[in-house]
XYZ file of C-alpha atoms in Angstrom:
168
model
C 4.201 -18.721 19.550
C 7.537 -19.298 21.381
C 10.357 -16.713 20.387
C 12.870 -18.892 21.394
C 15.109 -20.720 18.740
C 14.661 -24.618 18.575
C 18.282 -25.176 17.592
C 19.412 -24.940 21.406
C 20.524 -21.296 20.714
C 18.959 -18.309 22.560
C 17.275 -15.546 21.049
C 14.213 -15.146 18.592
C 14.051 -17.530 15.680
C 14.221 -16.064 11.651
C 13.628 -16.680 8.789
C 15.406 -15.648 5.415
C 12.999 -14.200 3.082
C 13.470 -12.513 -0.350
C 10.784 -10.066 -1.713
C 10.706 -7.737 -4.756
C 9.887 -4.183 -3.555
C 9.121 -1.840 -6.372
C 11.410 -4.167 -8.644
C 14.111 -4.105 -6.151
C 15.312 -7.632 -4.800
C 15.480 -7.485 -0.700
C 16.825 -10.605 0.867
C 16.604 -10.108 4.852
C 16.326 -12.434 8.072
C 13.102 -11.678 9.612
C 11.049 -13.196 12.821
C 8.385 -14.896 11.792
C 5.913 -12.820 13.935
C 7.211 -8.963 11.944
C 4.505 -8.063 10.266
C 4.691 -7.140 6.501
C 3.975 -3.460 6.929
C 7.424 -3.299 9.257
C 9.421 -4.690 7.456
C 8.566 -2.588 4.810
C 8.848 0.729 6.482
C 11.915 -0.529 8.523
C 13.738 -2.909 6.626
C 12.923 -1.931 2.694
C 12.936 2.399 3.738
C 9.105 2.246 2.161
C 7.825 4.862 4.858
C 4.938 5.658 2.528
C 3.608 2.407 4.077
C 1.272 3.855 6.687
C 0.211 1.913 10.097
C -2.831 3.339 11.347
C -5.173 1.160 12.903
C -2.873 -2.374 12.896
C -6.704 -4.156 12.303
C -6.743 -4.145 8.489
C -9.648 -1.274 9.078
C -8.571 1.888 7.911
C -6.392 1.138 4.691
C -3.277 3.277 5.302
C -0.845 0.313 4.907
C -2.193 -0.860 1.775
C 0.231 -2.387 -0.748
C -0.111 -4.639 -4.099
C 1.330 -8.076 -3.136
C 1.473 -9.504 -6.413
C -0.920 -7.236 -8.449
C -3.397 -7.221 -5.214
C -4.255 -5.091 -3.217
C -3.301 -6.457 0.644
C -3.225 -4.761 4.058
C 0.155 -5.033 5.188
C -0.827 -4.720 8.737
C -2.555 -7.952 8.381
C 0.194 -10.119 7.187
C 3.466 -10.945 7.652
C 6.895 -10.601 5.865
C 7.516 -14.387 6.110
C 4.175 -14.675 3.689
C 5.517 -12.343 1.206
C 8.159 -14.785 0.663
C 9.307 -14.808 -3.070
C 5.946 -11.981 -4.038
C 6.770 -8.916 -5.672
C 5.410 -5.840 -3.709
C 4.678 -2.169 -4.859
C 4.034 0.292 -2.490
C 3.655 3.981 -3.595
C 7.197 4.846 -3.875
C 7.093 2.838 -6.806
C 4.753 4.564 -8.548
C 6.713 6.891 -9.619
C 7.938 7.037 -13.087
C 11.945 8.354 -13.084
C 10.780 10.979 -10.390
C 7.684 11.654 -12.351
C 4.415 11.044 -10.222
C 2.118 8.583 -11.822
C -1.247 9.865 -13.001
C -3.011 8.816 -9.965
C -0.571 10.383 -8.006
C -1.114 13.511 -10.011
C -4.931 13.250 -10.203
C -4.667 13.447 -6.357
C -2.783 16.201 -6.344
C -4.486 18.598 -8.537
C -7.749 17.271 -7.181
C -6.513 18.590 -3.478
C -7.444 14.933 -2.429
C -5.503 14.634 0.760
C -5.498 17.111 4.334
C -2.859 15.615 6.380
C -1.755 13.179 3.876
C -1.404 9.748 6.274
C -4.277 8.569 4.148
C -3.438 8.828 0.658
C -0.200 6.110 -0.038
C -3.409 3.732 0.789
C -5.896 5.405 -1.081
C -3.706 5.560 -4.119
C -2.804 1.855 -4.095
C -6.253 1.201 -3.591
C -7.240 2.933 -6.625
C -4.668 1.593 -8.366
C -5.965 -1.824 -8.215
C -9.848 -0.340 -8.996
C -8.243 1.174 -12.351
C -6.378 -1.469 -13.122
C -9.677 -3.854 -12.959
C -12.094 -1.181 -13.995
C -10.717 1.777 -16.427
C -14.032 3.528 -16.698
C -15.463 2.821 -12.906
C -18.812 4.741 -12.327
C -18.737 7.047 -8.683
C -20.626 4.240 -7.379
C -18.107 2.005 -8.335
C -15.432 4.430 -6.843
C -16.973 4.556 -3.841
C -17.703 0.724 -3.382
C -14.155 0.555 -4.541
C -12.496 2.595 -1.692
C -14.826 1.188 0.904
C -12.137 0.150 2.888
C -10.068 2.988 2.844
C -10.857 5.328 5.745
C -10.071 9.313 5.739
C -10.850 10.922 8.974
C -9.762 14.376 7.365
C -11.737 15.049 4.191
C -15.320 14.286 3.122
C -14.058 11.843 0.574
C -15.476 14.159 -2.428
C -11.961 14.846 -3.836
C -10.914 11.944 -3.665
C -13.775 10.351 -5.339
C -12.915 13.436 -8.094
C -9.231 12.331 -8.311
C -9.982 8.765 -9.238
C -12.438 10.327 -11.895
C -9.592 12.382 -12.785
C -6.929 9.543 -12.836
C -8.971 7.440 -15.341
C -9.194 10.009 -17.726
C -5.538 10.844 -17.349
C -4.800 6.861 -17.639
C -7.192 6.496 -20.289
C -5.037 9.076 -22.412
């Protein structure tokens, strides 16, 4: 794809796009080729938006586009045209964690932490579609999230833990 504009101007071609990140309206000009995971860490200040393996792979730069659950690595900001986003920023609740956030927490179900904004949308979405989810389900569940710090155990405990607290 050719970066140069067709309209006999030089420089990169964009796009105006308008996206709802964690309710709030962003209108920016974007190049068609910025993919949706930069735009929200660079343009939208979501840095909880990991990029870890840029192949869709490892999970850290999952994001709900439109209630689901989307590698933001794999797509780009001009697709999110007009979709409402939440990333794990807006999770929170008036600076109160939500209880998955919490359920990973006290469940100690992070090391280094580049992981979990991706494991916690992902679990999200199982919740969301399956209150009660067995640890088979769980583990099916997070199958594309990868952690290459922990042996997954507490995490598979903190989504236990969230669906009690959500269940509540």
């Amino acid at each position: 794809m050719s970066t140069d504009s067709t309209d006999g101007t030089d420089g990169p071609v964009s796009q105006e796009i308008t996206v709802t990140v964690d309710g709030e309206t962003i209108t920016r000009q974007v190049e068609p080729r910025l993919k949706l995971s930069d735009f929200l860490r660079y343009e939208c200040d979501r840095n909880g938006v990991r990029v870890g393996c840029e192949h869709g792979v490892c999970g850290a730069c999952t994001v709900q586009q439109d209630g689901t659950s989307v590698k933001s690595c794999l797509s780009y900001a001009v697709q999110a045209d007009g979709a409402e986003i939440e990333t794990v920023e807006g999770l929170d609740d008036d600076g109160s964690l939500h209880p998955i956030q919490e359920a990973f927490h006290e469940s100690h179900a992070l090391q280094c932490g580049f992981c979990t904004s991706g494991f916690v949308m992902a679990t999200k979405e199982l919740l969301e579609e399956n209150p009660d989810p067995t640890r088979e389900e769980i583990e099916t569940g997070l199958a594309d999230n990868i952690c290459r710090c922990t042996g997954y155990q507490n995490i598979y405990e903190a989504v236990e833990r969230a669906a009690e607290k959500m269940e509540d």
